[in-house]
Amino acid sequence: MRRRLGVYVLLAMAVTGVIVWILVAGRTDPERHEAITGTERNHPPPSLDLPLSEKVAPPGRPPKIIPSANARDGELLVRFKNAGEVQVFLARARQLGVRVLGRLPRLNTVRIGYDTSEQGEALHSSLPAGATAESNFIVSVPANPEPGSTAFGGPYLGFGDQALSWLGVPTDHSSWGEGIKIAVLDSGVKRGDGGNFQSVQEIDLIGSQSKGMSDHGTAVTSIATSVAPEASVLSIKVIDAQGVGDSFTVAEGILEAVDNGARVINISLGSEGDSSVLRNAVNYALQNNVAVVAAAGNEGATSVSFPAAYPGVIAVTAVDANGRHATFANTGAVSIAAPGIAVGVPWTDVSDPATMFSGTSAAAPFVSGTIAGILSQSGSMTAREAGNLLIQYSNDAGAPGQDAVLGSGILNVDRVVKRNVSGINDAAIADIYVTPSKSGQYSAAVTIQNRGTTILNGAQLEIQVGGQTWRYQFGGLNVGQVATQTLSLTSDQLTQSSGIEVQSRVSTAATDSKPANDAKTVILSVEK
C-alpha cells in the first residue's frame, strides 16, 4: 500500500513540481467573526481562548492541492506523533538521501530538503503511520499599496504624524510598555548613528540572506514603540533580503519569541498557504497567554493571510484618517482596524526621515504597541485579555456590528484607557452603510454607538435625506452597544451624478463628552 502511495506521489510531482495534499482549515472563526444584524445588538468581546490543537485541519474537509508557486520547491515539513519517531527518522535521513534543514522539537517537526522525485518517494514511503508531510509555504511582506492610487478605491487621507492622537493615545505615555517585551517577526532593524534600536535584542533565523532588507522591520518596530516607548524589543529575522520567508521559519520565530519572554508577537507578514506547523506554533503562543497580532494582507482578497486567519490571532486591517476602510486590505476573519494609510514612521534609521508607511503591515504594530502599553499599566492582566479589551472597546464602523471588513471596528485607545472612569456620556454616529440590492432598492443603515461608560438613555437620532427629516428615539443602550436605523433608497437616488447626501445627528439629554462624533454626513452613490 505504501509503495503504491509512493508511486502516486512520484507521478504527481513529475507533473506539477511539488504538490502536497493538505486539509484546509476554515479561515473564519464563527464565534469571533459572526456578522451582527438587527436594529440593536450588544458589542461583546469575542473570545480568543483556544486550546493547542494537534489537528492538521477540522475533520470532514476535502483535500486541496496547493500550487507549488506558494511553497518552497524541494522541501517538506514532516510532523511526527512523538519525539521517539523523530529520532528514528533522523537516524535514517541520510540513507533516504534527504537533507535535514531544520527542527522544531516542541512541535515534533522536521524540515526536509530533497533533490529528486525518487528521494521524495522514498521519504513518503518511510513515514510511520500518523506522521504528516506538507509544503513549506512562502511567507512574505504584503504588497506595498499606493495610497494616492485609484486602483484600490483611493485616494485615501493619510495620517502623517497624527496617528497617535487620532487613536486617543494619552499625551503622556512615556512609561507605556515598561516591563513588557514585544517580539517583531520581520526583517530586523536598521541601526544608525542616531542611536535608535541600539538596545534591541536580535535573533537571526535567516543569516546572510537577510542582509540588505531591514527598512520594513524598522518601520514596524518604530510604530509599535511609538505607542509603547518603554517596551523592550525582540527583533527576530524571519525574511530574507527580498522580503520572503517561509512558514517553518515564522513558526520557529514564534517559538523563540515565547521562550524568550515576549508578551506580544507582531507579524506584519503573510502567506496564502495554511500550514499546520505554523498553526500549532501560534497555538503554542496562545496557550502561553501571548498575544499574536498579524497583518490581514494587502491583496484585496476575500480571505485574510496566514497566520492572521488562524483562530485566536488578532487580524488587523487598515483604515485612513477618515476612518475609511482601505479596499486593498484583505477581508474575512478580521478582528480590528487601525491606521494604515501614509503613517509617518517615527524614530527610524531609514534613509528618508519623512518615510510614510502604508498597509496592514503598518496597522498591526499600532495594535501590538497598544497591547504592550495597556499591559504595562494593568498589573496582572494577561496579554490576551488586553487584546480582548481592544476589541471590546473598538469603535463600530462599516456594517453594523462585527463584520468581515472591519471586524469589531476601529481601535480606540482612549476608550480602553478610560474604560473604568464612571459617568462618561458619549453617543456617537458610528457609520452610514449602504447594502446593495439587485431589485433596485438599497438599504442605508445609520448606526449609533454608546462609546461612554454609562448606560445611554433616551438617545435621539435625526436623519435628513433629500429635504426630508426623520427622527427616531432609542431606549437604554449598554456600554459599547450599537443601534441601527435603516432607510430605503432607490437606485435612481443613488445613481444620479451628484449622489445623494445623508445627514445624521445623535443627541441625548445629558451633556455629551465628545460632541465631535455626534454627527456624520456622507454622499452615497453607486455606479449605474
Short mmCIF file of C-alpha atoms in Angstrom, two decimals:
data_model
loop_
_atom_site.label_atom_id
_atom_site.label_comp_id
_atom_site.label_asym_id
_atom_site.label_seq_id
_atom_site.Cartn_x
_atom_site.Cartn_y
_atom_site.Cartn_z
CA MET A 1 0.00 0.00 0.00
CA ARG A 2 2.82 2.42 0.89
CA ARG A 3 4.62 1.50 -2.36
CA ARG A 4 1.51 2.44 -4.40
CA LEU A 5 1.17 5.70 -2.47
CA GLY A 6 4.82 6.48 -3.18
CA VAL A 7 4.33 5.91 -6.91
CA TYR A 8 1.31 8.19 -6.87
CA VAL A 9 3.31 10.95 -5.22
CA LEU A 10 6.13 10.47 -7.73
CA LEU A 11 3.73 10.85 -10.67
CA ALA A 12 2.10 13.92 -9.15
CA MET A 13 5.47 15.57 -8.59
CA ALA A 14 6.53 14.84 -12.14
CA VAL A 15 3.52 16.77 -13.47
CA THR A 16 3.38 19.75 -11.14
CA GLY A 17 6.63 20.03 -9.23
CA VAL A 18 5.94 19.75 -5.56
CA ILE A 19 2.25 19.11 -4.93
CA VAL A 20 1.11 18.44 -1.43
CA TRP A 21 -2.33 17.47 -0.25
CA ILE A 22 -3.44 19.19 2.93
CA LEU A 23 -6.68 19.60 4.76
CA VAL A 24 -7.57 23.26 4.69
CA ALA A 25 -8.84 24.78 7.92
CA GLY A 26 -11.72 27.23 7.79
CA ARG A 27 -10.49 30.81 7.81
CA THR A 28 -13.42 32.20 9.72
CA ASP A 29 -13.90 31.76 13.42
CA PRO A 30 -17.72 31.78 13.67
CA GLU A 31 -17.68 32.85 17.30
CA ARG A 32 -15.30 35.70 16.64
CA HIS A 33 -16.41 36.87 13.21
CA GLU A 34 -20.18 36.37 13.15
CA ALA A 35 -21.91 39.22 11.33
CA ILE A 36 -24.28 41.06 13.71
CA THR A 37 -27.65 42.02 12.31
CA GLY A 38 -30.80 43.56 13.68
CA THR A 39 -31.54 47.04 15.00
CA GLU A 40 -29.95 46.72 18.45
CA ARG A 41 -27.15 44.35 19.39
CA ASN A 42 -24.56 44.21 22.08
CA HIS A 43 -20.93 44.62 21.05
CA PRO A 44 -19.22 41.99 23.27
CA PRO A 45 -15.57 40.97 23.01
CA PRO A 46 -15.17 37.70 21.10
CA SER A 47 -13.25 35.02 22.90
CA LEU A 48 -9.67 34.40 21.80
CA ASP A 49 -9.14 31.45 24.14
CA LEU A 50 -8.30 28.28 22.22
CA PRO A 51 -6.50 25.08 23.18
CA LEU A 52 -3.38 23.78 21.46
CA SER A 53 -4.56 21.73 18.51
CA GLU A 54 -2.74 18.79 17.03
CA LYS A 55 -5.11 18.57 14.09
CA VAL A 56 -3.93 19.49 10.61
CA ALA A 57 -7.43 20.79 9.89
CA PRO A 58 -11.04 20.27 11.02
CA PRO A 59 -12.37 16.82 10.08
CA GLY A 60 -14.52 16.41 7.03
CA ARG A 61 -12.74 18.97 4.86
CA PRO A 62 -11.69 17.76 1.39
CA PRO A 63 -8.01 17.86 0.48
CA LYS A 64 -6.83 20.81 -1.55
CA ILE A 65 -3.93 20.98 -3.98
CA ILE A 66 -1.64 23.90 -3.19
CA PRO A 67 0.23 25.26 -6.25
CA SER A 68 3.97 24.86 -5.94
CA ALA A 69 4.41 28.59 -6.54
CA ASN A 70 3.15 29.13 -2.98
CA ALA A 71 5.77 26.85 -1.40
CA ARG A 72 9.49 26.15 -1.28
CA ASP A 73 10.47 23.76 -4.05
CA GLY A 74 12.05 20.52 -2.89
CA GLU A 75 11.01 20.93 0.75
CA LEU A 76 8.56 19.23 3.06
CA LEU A 77 7.67 19.76 6.70
CA VAL A 78 7.18 16.42 8.40
CA ARG A 79 5.31 16.22 11.70
CA PHE A 80 5.64 13.11 13.85
CA LYS A 81 3.49 11.88 16.69
CA ASN A 82 6.29 11.97 19.25
CA ALA A 83 9.98 12.67 19.80
CA GLY A 84 10.88 8.99 19.51
CA GLU A 85 9.63 8.83 15.93
CA VAL A 86 11.64 11.96 15.15
CA GLN A 87 14.84 10.32 16.36
CA VAL A 88 14.21 7.15 14.35
CA PHE A 89 13.63 9.24 11.23
CA LEU A 90 16.73 11.39 11.75
CA ALA A 91 18.85 8.25 12.02
CA ARG A 92 17.58 7.15 8.58
CA ALA A 93 17.61 10.55 6.83
CA ARG A 94 20.99 10.13 5.17
CA GLN A 95 20.06 6.65 3.99
CA LEU A 96 16.93 8.12 2.38
CA GLY A 97 19.04 10.70 0.58
CA VAL A 98 17.28 13.72 2.09
CA ARG A 99 18.66 16.72 3.98
CA VAL A 100 17.56 17.83 7.42
CA LEU A 101 17.23 21.62 7.08
CA GLY A 102 15.78 22.36 10.49
CA ARG A 103 13.93 21.01 13.51
CA LEU A 104 11.20 22.22 15.85
CA PRO A 105 11.42 19.79 18.79
CA ARG A 106 8.44 21.36 20.59
CA LEU A 107 6.25 20.52 17.60
CA ASN A 108 7.97 17.21 16.67
CA THR A 109 8.56 18.71 13.24
CA VAL A 110 11.48 18.32 10.84
CA ARG A 111 12.16 20.48 7.77
CA ILE A 112 13.36 18.25 4.94
CA GLY A 113 15.03 19.09 1.66
CA TYR A 114 15.33 16.72 -1.29
CA ASP A 115 16.63 17.00 -4.85
CA THR A 116 14.81 14.35 -6.86
CA SER A 117 11.35 12.86 -7.08
CA GLU A 118 12.87 9.47 -6.13
CA GLN A 119 14.02 10.97 -2.84
CA GLY A 120 10.56 12.41 -2.31
CA GLU A 121 9.05 8.98 -2.96
CA ALA A 122 11.44 7.34 -0.51
CA LEU A 123 10.63 9.96 2.10
CA HIS A 124 6.88 9.43 1.82
CA SER A 125 7.24 5.67 1.87
CA SER A 126 9.34 5.77 5.02
CA LEU A 127 6.95 7.81 7.17
CA PRO A 128 5.31 5.97 10.07
CA ALA A 129 1.55 5.83 10.42
CA GLY A 130 0.21 9.12 11.82
CA ALA A 131 3.08 11.27 10.52
CA THR A 132 2.11 14.04 8.13
CA ALA A 133 4.02 15.86 5.40
CA GLU A 134 3.12 19.25 3.98
CA SER A 135 4.59 22.08 1.94
CA ASN A 136 6.79 24.76 3.42
CA PHE A 137 4.70 27.72 2.30
CA ILE A 138 6.11 31.06 1.22
CA VAL A 139 5.61 33.93 3.70
CA SER A 140 6.29 37.47 2.54
CA VAL A 141 5.88 41.17 3.20
CA PRO A 142 2.40 42.22 1.98
CA ALA A 143 2.24 44.08 -1.32
CA ASN A 144 3.06 47.77 -0.95
CA PRO A 145 -0.11 49.82 -1.59
CA GLU A 146 -0.14 53.31 -3.09
CA PRO A 147 -2.50 55.50 -1.00
CA GLY A 148 -2.95 58.01 -3.82
CA SER A 149 -3.86 55.40 -6.42
CA THR A 150 -7.45 54.88 -7.52
CA ALA A 151 -6.79 51.18 -8.21
CA PHE A 152 -8.00 50.15 -4.76
CA GLY A 153 -10.66 52.75 -4.06
CA GLY A 154 -8.27 55.61 -3.36
CA PRO A 155 -7.08 58.22 -2.98
CA TYR A 156 -7.09 57.95 0.82
CA LEU A 157 -6.38 60.53 3.51
CA GLY A 158 -3.04 59.83 5.17
CA PHE A 159 -2.25 60.14 8.88
CA GLY A 160 1.19 61.72 8.76
CA ASP A 161 2.32 62.20 12.34
CA GLN A 162 -1.22 62.36 13.76
CA ALA A 163 -1.95 58.65 14.16
CA LEU A 164 -1.35 58.51 17.93
CA SER A 165 -3.60 61.48 18.70
CA TRP A 166 -6.22 60.11 16.26
CA LEU A 167 -6.25 56.86 18.24
CA GLY A 168 -6.54 58.67 21.55
CA VAL A 169 -3.15 57.62 22.93
CA PRO A 170 -2.55 59.76 26.05
CA THR A 171 -0.24 62.72 25.54
CA ASP A 172 1.94 61.47 28.36
CA HIS A 173 2.51 57.81 27.60
CA SER A 174 6.26 57.85 28.12
CA SER A 175 6.11 54.92 30.57
CA TRP A 176 3.96 52.72 28.36
CA GLY A 177 5.44 49.30 27.69
CA GLU A 178 7.72 49.27 30.72
CA GLY A 179 8.50 45.68 31.66
CA ILE A 180 6.83 44.29 28.51
CA LYS A 181 8.64 42.60 25.63
CA ILE A 182 7.33 42.85 22.08
CA ALA A 183 8.65 40.35 19.54
CA VAL A 184 8.70 41.67 15.98
CA LEU A 185 8.99 38.84 13.44
CA ASP A 186 10.21 40.64 10.36
CA SER A 187 13.37 41.74 8.53
CA GLY A 188 15.25 43.02 11.56
CA VAL A 189 16.00 46.65 12.35
CA LYS A 190 18.44 49.13 10.91
CA ARG A 191 20.85 50.58 13.46
CA GLY A 192 22.14 54.05 12.66
CA ASP A 193 24.12 56.93 14.06
CA GLY A 194 21.04 58.36 15.75
CA GLY A 195 21.13 55.70 18.44
CA ASN A 196 17.78 54.18 17.61
CA PHE A 197 17.28 50.50 18.42
CA GLN A 198 20.75 50.10 19.87
CA SER A 199 19.39 48.06 22.77
CA VAL A 200 17.13 45.80 20.73
CA GLN A 201 17.68 42.08 21.31
CA GLU A 202 18.01 40.31 17.97
CA ILE A 203 17.68 36.71 16.82
CA ASP A 204 18.61 36.00 13.21
CA LEU A 205 16.94 32.88 11.78
CA ILE A 206 17.93 33.74 8.20
CA GLY A 207 21.64 34.55 8.39
CA SER A 208 23.39 36.19 5.45
CA GLN A 209 20.23 36.02 3.34
CA SER A 210 18.69 38.81 5.43
CA LYS A 211 21.35 41.43 4.74
CA GLY A 212 20.11 44.49 2.89
CA MET A 213 16.43 44.29 3.88
CA SER A 214 15.61 45.95 7.18
CA ASP A 215 13.51 49.04 6.39
CA HIS A 216 10.24 47.10 6.71
CA GLY A 217 11.12 45.66 10.11
CA THR A 218 12.48 49.04 11.22
CA ALA A 219 9.22 50.80 10.31
CA VAL A 220 7.10 48.14 12.03
CA THR A 221 9.23 48.29 15.18
CA SER A 222 9.14 52.10 15.15
CA ILE A 223 5.35 52.19 15.13
CA ALA A 224 4.99 49.65 17.93
CA THR A 225 7.48 51.52 20.13
CA SER A 226 5.91 54.89 19.33
CA VAL A 227 2.85 53.64 21.22
CA ALA A 228 4.84 51.79 23.92
CA PRO A 229 8.22 53.61 24.08
CA GLU A 230 9.46 51.74 27.17
CA ALA A 231 8.76 48.27 25.78
CA SER A 232 11.77 46.07 25.14
CA VAL A 233 12.01 44.72 21.61
CA LEU A 234 12.97 41.24 20.47
CA SER A 235 13.64 41.53 16.75
CA ILE A 236 13.53 38.13 15.05
CA LYS A 237 14.64 37.98 11.43
CA VAL A 238 12.40 35.58 9.53
CA ILE A 239 12.52 37.03 6.00
CA ASP A 240 15.41 37.47 3.56
CA ALA A 241 16.70 40.46 1.61
CA GLN A 242 13.77 40.16 -0.81
CA GLY A 243 11.21 40.20 1.99
CA VAL A 244 10.48 36.49 1.62
CA GLY A 245 10.47 33.71 4.22
CA ASP A 246 8.54 30.53 4.89
CA SER A 247 6.06 29.06 7.33
CA PHE A 248 8.71 26.91 9.07
CA THR A 249 10.90 29.92 9.86
CA VAL A 250 7.98 32.02 11.08
CA ALA A 251 6.86 29.11 13.28
CA GLU A 252 10.40 28.88 14.63
CA GLY A 253 10.33 32.62 15.29
CA ILE A 254 7.09 32.32 17.25
CA LEU A 255 8.54 29.58 19.46
CA GLU A 256 11.68 31.67 20.03
CA ALA A 257 9.58 34.69 20.94
CA VAL A 258 7.54 32.80 23.53
CA ASP A 259 10.56 31.05 25.03
CA ASN A 260 12.39 34.39 25.31
CA GLY A 261 9.63 36.02 27.31
CA ALA A 262 7.71 38.04 24.72
CA ARG A 263 4.20 39.02 25.82
CA VAL A 264 3.17 40.29 22.38
CA ILE A 265 4.19 38.98 18.93
CA ASN A 266 3.78 41.21 15.87
CA ILE A 267 3.76 39.53 12.44
CA SER A 268 3.37 42.05 9.61
CA LEU A 269 3.82 39.25 7.09
CA GLY A 270 1.51 36.78 5.40
CA SER A 271 1.10 33.61 3.37
CA GLU A 272 -1.56 32.09 1.15
CA GLY A 273 -0.78 28.61 2.48
CA ASP A 274 -2.36 27.12 5.59
CA SER A 275 0.43 25.34 7.43
CA SER A 276 -0.39 23.05 10.36
CA VAL A 277 3.14 23.70 11.65
CA LEU A 278 2.59 27.46 11.74
CA ARG A 279 -0.89 26.95 13.17
CA ASN A 280 0.48 24.89 16.05
CA ALA A 281 3.25 27.41 16.71
CA VAL A 282 0.56 30.07 17.01
CA ASN A 283 -1.40 27.82 19.35
CA TYR A 284 1.73 27.34 21.46
CA ALA A 285 1.91 31.12 21.88
CA LEU A 286 -1.80 31.39 22.69
CA GLN A 287 -1.55 28.55 25.17
CA ASN A 288 1.18 30.54 26.94
CA ASN A 289 -1.02 33.66 27.07
CA VAL A 290 0.99 35.54 24.46
CA ALA A 291 -0.95 37.87 22.18
CA VAL A 292 -0.33 37.22 18.48
CA VAL A 293 -1.05 40.18 16.19
CA ALA A 294 -0.83 39.80 12.41
CA ALA A 295 -1.48 41.86 9.28
CA ALA A 296 -4.57 40.88 7.27
CA GLY A 297 -2.71 41.36 3.97
CA ASN A 298 -2.87 43.90 1.12
CA GLU A 299 -4.03 41.82 -1.85
CA GLY A 300 -7.67 42.92 -1.86
CA ALA A 301 -8.66 39.27 -1.31
CA THR A 302 -11.81 37.99 0.39
CA SER A 303 -9.77 35.99 2.90
CA VAL A 304 -7.02 37.22 5.18
CA SER A 305 -3.47 35.89 5.03
CA PHE A 306 -1.99 33.27 7.34
CA PRO A 307 -1.22 33.49 10.23
CA ALA A 308 -3.80 36.29 10.60
CA ALA A 309 -6.52 33.84 9.58
CA TYR A 310 -5.88 31.45 12.48
CA PRO A 311 -8.40 31.48 15.34
CA GLY A 312 -7.07 33.41 18.31
CA VAL A 313 -4.81 35.67 16.24
CA ILE A 314 -5.70 39.38 16.23
CA ALA A 315 -6.01 40.06 12.49
CA VAL A 316 -5.56 43.76 11.75
CA THR A 317 -6.87 45.66 8.73
CA ALA A 318 -6.15 49.24 7.65
CA VAL A 319 -8.18 52.46 7.61
CA ASP A 320 -7.33 56.01 6.56
CA ALA A 321 -7.61 59.20 8.61
CA ASN A 322 -11.32 59.45 7.73
CA GLY A 323 -11.90 56.01 9.23
CA ARG A 324 -12.42 54.65 5.73
CA HIS A 325 -11.50 51.05 5.03
CA ALA A 326 -8.64 50.65 2.58
CA THR A 327 -10.03 48.32 -0.06
CA PHE A 328 -6.59 46.86 -0.81
CA ALA A 329 -6.78 45.28 2.67
CA ASN A 330 -7.96 41.67 2.71
CA THR A 331 -11.33 40.88 4.26
CA GLY A 332 -12.67 37.83 6.05
CA ALA A 333 -11.54 36.81 9.51
CA VAL A 334 -10.68 40.40 10.51
CA SER A 335 -10.50 41.30 14.21
CA ILE A 336 -9.91 45.08 14.30
CA ALA A 337 -8.81 48.06 12.21
CA ALA A 338 -6.01 50.58 12.83
CA PRO A 339 -4.22 53.40 10.96
CA GLY A 340 -2.64 52.09 7.77
CA ILE A 341 -2.50 54.94 5.25
CA ALA A 342 0.57 57.16 4.88
CA VAL A 343 1.60 56.78 8.51
CA GLY A 344 4.60 58.92 9.38
CA VAL A 345 7.19 56.48 10.73
CA PRO A 346 8.77 57.80 13.95
CA TRP A 347 12.23 57.07 15.37
CA THR A 348 13.55 55.26 12.34
CA ASP A 349 17.01 54.97 10.87
CA VAL A 350 15.74 54.55 7.32
CA SER A 351 17.36 56.83 4.78
CA ASP A 352 14.38 59.17 4.39
CA PRO A 353 13.43 60.77 7.74
CA ALA A 354 9.99 61.61 6.35
CA THR A 355 9.19 57.99 5.48
CA MET A 356 5.48 57.25 5.08
CA PHE A 357 4.36 53.68 5.64
CA SER A 358 1.07 52.23 4.37
CA GLY A 359 -0.77 48.92 4.51
CA THR A 360 -1.90 46.38 7.06
CA SER A 361 1.80 45.96 7.92
CA ALA A 362 1.64 49.47 9.38
CA ALA A 363 -1.71 48.91 11.10
CA ALA A 364 -0.71 45.77 13.03
CA PRO A 365 2.04 47.34 15.20
CA PHE A 366 -0.37 50.03 16.44
CA VAL A 367 -2.36 47.17 17.96
CA SER A 368 0.76 45.40 19.28
CA GLY A 369 2.07 48.59 20.85
CA THR A 370 -1.30 49.33 22.45
CA ILE A 371 -1.45 45.86 24.00
CA ALA A 372 2.05 46.37 25.43
CA GLY A 373 1.06 49.78 26.76
CA ILE A 374 -2.13 48.51 28.42
CA LEU A 375 -0.24 45.58 29.95
CA SER A 376 2.34 47.90 31.50
CA GLN A 377 -0.44 49.88 33.16
CA SER A 378 -2.66 46.98 34.23
CA GLY A 379 -0.80 44.78 36.70
CA SER A 380 -1.73 41.12 36.43
CA MET A 381 -3.68 41.28 33.17
CA THR A 382 -2.66 38.73 30.52
CA ALA A 383 -1.74 39.82 27.01
CA ARG A 384 -4.72 38.02 25.54
CA GLU A 385 -7.03 39.77 28.00
CA ALA A 386 -5.54 43.08 26.87
CA GLY A 387 -6.17 42.10 23.26
CA ASN A 388 -9.79 41.37 24.08
CA LEU A 389 -10.12 44.83 25.64
CA LEU A 390 -9.03 46.45 22.39
CA ILE A 391 -11.72 44.51 20.55
CA GLN A 392 -14.37 45.18 23.17
CA TYR A 393 -13.81 48.94 23.20
CA SER A 394 -13.31 49.48 19.47
CA ASN A 395 -15.42 51.96 17.51
CA ASP A 396 -18.05 50.22 15.42
CA ALA A 397 -17.68 51.15 11.74
CA GLY A 398 -18.84 49.95 8.36
CA ALA A 399 -21.66 47.41 8.52
CA PRO A 400 -23.36 47.42 11.95
CA GLY A 401 -21.64 45.15 14.48
CA GLN A 402 -18.98 42.53 13.77
CA ASP A 403 -18.22 42.20 10.08
CA ALA A 404 -15.71 40.74 7.64
CA VAL A 405 -14.32 44.10 6.55
CA LEU A 406 -13.51 45.96 9.78
CA GLY A 407 -14.00 43.20 12.33
CA SER A 408 -15.14 44.61 15.66
CA GLY A 409 -14.36 48.14 14.48
CA ILE A 410 -11.56 50.70 14.69
CA LEU A 411 -9.02 50.74 17.52
CA ASN A 412 -9.84 53.46 20.09
CA VAL A 413 -7.08 53.66 22.70
CA ASP A 414 -8.84 56.42 24.63
CA ARG A 415 -11.87 54.21 25.29
CA VAL A 416 -9.65 51.39 26.53
CA VAL A 417 -7.72 53.70 28.86
CA LYS A 418 -10.88 55.29 30.29
CA ARG A 419 -12.96 52.11 30.50
CA ASN A 420 -13.10 52.28 34.31
CA VAL A 421 -13.86 56.00 34.52
CA SER A 422 -17.50 56.21 35.55
CA GLY A 423 -20.12 58.57 34.17
CA ILE A 424 -18.77 59.22 30.67
CA ASN A 425 -21.70 60.03 28.34
CA ASP A 426 -20.74 59.56 24.70
CA ALA A 427 -23.29 58.90 21.98
CA ALA A 428 -21.68 58.64 18.54
CA ILE A 429 -22.68 58.20 14.94
CA ALA A 430 -20.73 55.07 14.10
CA ASP A 431 -21.28 54.97 10.34
CA ILE A 432 -23.71 55.14 7.45
CA TYR A 433 -23.56 51.94 5.46
CA VAL A 434 -25.31 51.03 2.22
CA THR A 435 -26.32 47.46 1.45
CA PRO A 436 -26.60 46.83 -2.32
CA SER A 437 -29.69 45.28 -3.82
CA LYS A 438 -30.44 43.63 -7.16
CA SER A 439 -34.07 44.74 -7.05
CA GLY A 440 -33.39 48.47 -7.38
CA GLN A 441 -33.89 49.11 -3.66
CA TYR A 442 -31.00 49.84 -1.32
CA SER A 443 -30.81 49.91 2.46
CA ALA A 444 -28.85 52.67 4.21
CA ALA A 445 -28.07 51.70 7.80
CA VAL A 446 -27.33 54.61 10.12
CA THR A 447 -25.67 53.22 13.23
CA ILE A 448 -25.18 54.88 16.60
CA GLN A 449 -22.99 53.51 19.39
CA ASN A 450 -22.65 54.09 23.11
CA ARG A 451 -18.94 54.85 23.47
CA GLY A 452 -19.20 56.05 27.04
CA THR A 453 -19.03 54.21 30.34
CA THR A 454 -22.64 54.54 31.47
CA ILE A 455 -25.99 53.40 30.07
CA LEU A 456 -27.16 55.73 27.31
CA ASN A 457 -30.78 56.68 27.90
CA GLY A 458 -33.11 58.47 25.50
CA ALA A 459 -30.79 58.80 22.53
CA GLN A 460 -32.45 60.59 19.61
CA LEU A 461 -31.28 60.08 16.03
CA GLU A 462 -32.12 62.65 13.35
CA ILE A 463 -31.62 61.78 9.68
CA GLN A 464 -32.04 64.15 6.72
CA VAL A 465 -32.20 62.88 3.14
CA GLY A 466 -33.32 64.88 0.10
CA GLY A 467 -35.04 67.61 2.12
CA GLN A 468 -36.89 65.15 4.36
CA THR A 469 -36.20 64.69 8.08
CA TRP A 470 -36.82 61.61 10.24
CA ARG A 471 -36.39 61.33 13.99
CA TYR A 472 -36.03 58.11 15.98
CA GLN A 473 -35.91 57.52 19.71
CA PHE A 474 -33.87 54.73 21.34
CA GLY A 475 -34.15 53.25 24.81
CA GLY A 476 -31.23 52.42 27.07
CA LEU A 477 -28.07 51.35 25.25
CA ASN A 478 -25.44 49.48 27.24
CA VAL A 479 -21.76 50.39 27.05
CA GLY A 480 -20.47 49.54 23.57
CA GLN A 481 -23.91 48.64 22.25
CA VAL A 482 -24.94 49.70 18.77
CA ALA A 483 -28.38 50.58 17.43
CA THR A 484 -29.27 50.89 13.77
CA GLN A 485 -31.99 52.68 11.84
CA THR A 486 -32.44 51.53 8.25
CA LEU A 487 -33.70 53.72 5.41
CA SER A 488 -34.76 52.63 1.94
CA LEU A 489 -33.13 54.34 -1.02
CA THR A 490 -33.80 53.77 -4.70
CA SER A 491 -31.25 53.18 -7.42
CA ASP A 492 -32.41 56.44 -9.07
CA GLN A 493 -31.36 58.38 -5.97
CA LEU A 494 -28.01 56.65 -5.70
CA THR A 495 -27.04 56.70 -9.39
CA GLN A 496 -27.57 60.41 -10.01
CA SER A 497 -24.31 62.18 -10.88
CA SER A 498 -24.08 64.04 -7.57
CA GLY A 499 -25.17 61.09 -5.47
CA ILE A 500 -27.45 61.70 -2.52
CA GLU A 501 -26.47 63.39 0.74
CA VAL A 502 -27.38 61.72 4.01
CA GLN A 503 -27.01 63.80 7.18
CA SER A 504 -27.26 62.24 10.63
CA ARG A 505 -27.01 63.51 14.20
CA VAL A 506 -27.45 61.86 17.58
CA SER A 507 -28.30 63.67 20.82
CA THR A 508 -29.06 62.82 24.44
CA ALA A 509 -30.48 64.68 27.41
CA ALA A 510 -27.14 64.54 29.21
CA THR A 511 -24.09 66.54 28.14
CA ASP A 512 -22.07 64.61 25.58
CA SER A 513 -18.38 64.30 26.41
CA LYS A 514 -17.34 64.15 22.74
CA PRO A 515 -19.69 66.24 20.60
CA ALA A 516 -17.35 65.93 17.62
CA ASN A 517 -18.62 62.39 16.91
CA ASP A 518 -22.32 63.27 17.27
CA ALA A 519 -22.85 63.98 13.57
CA LYS A 520 -21.87 62.47 10.24
CA THR A 521 -22.66 63.45 6.67
CA VAL A 522 -21.90 61.29 3.65
CA ILE A 523 -22.59 61.38 -0.08
CA LEU A 524 -23.89 58.00 -1.17
CA SER A 525 -23.73 56.84 -4.75
CA VAL A 526 -23.45 53.67 -6.81
CA GLU A 527 -22.32 53.12 -10.38
CA LYS A 528 -25.01 52.57 -12.98
#
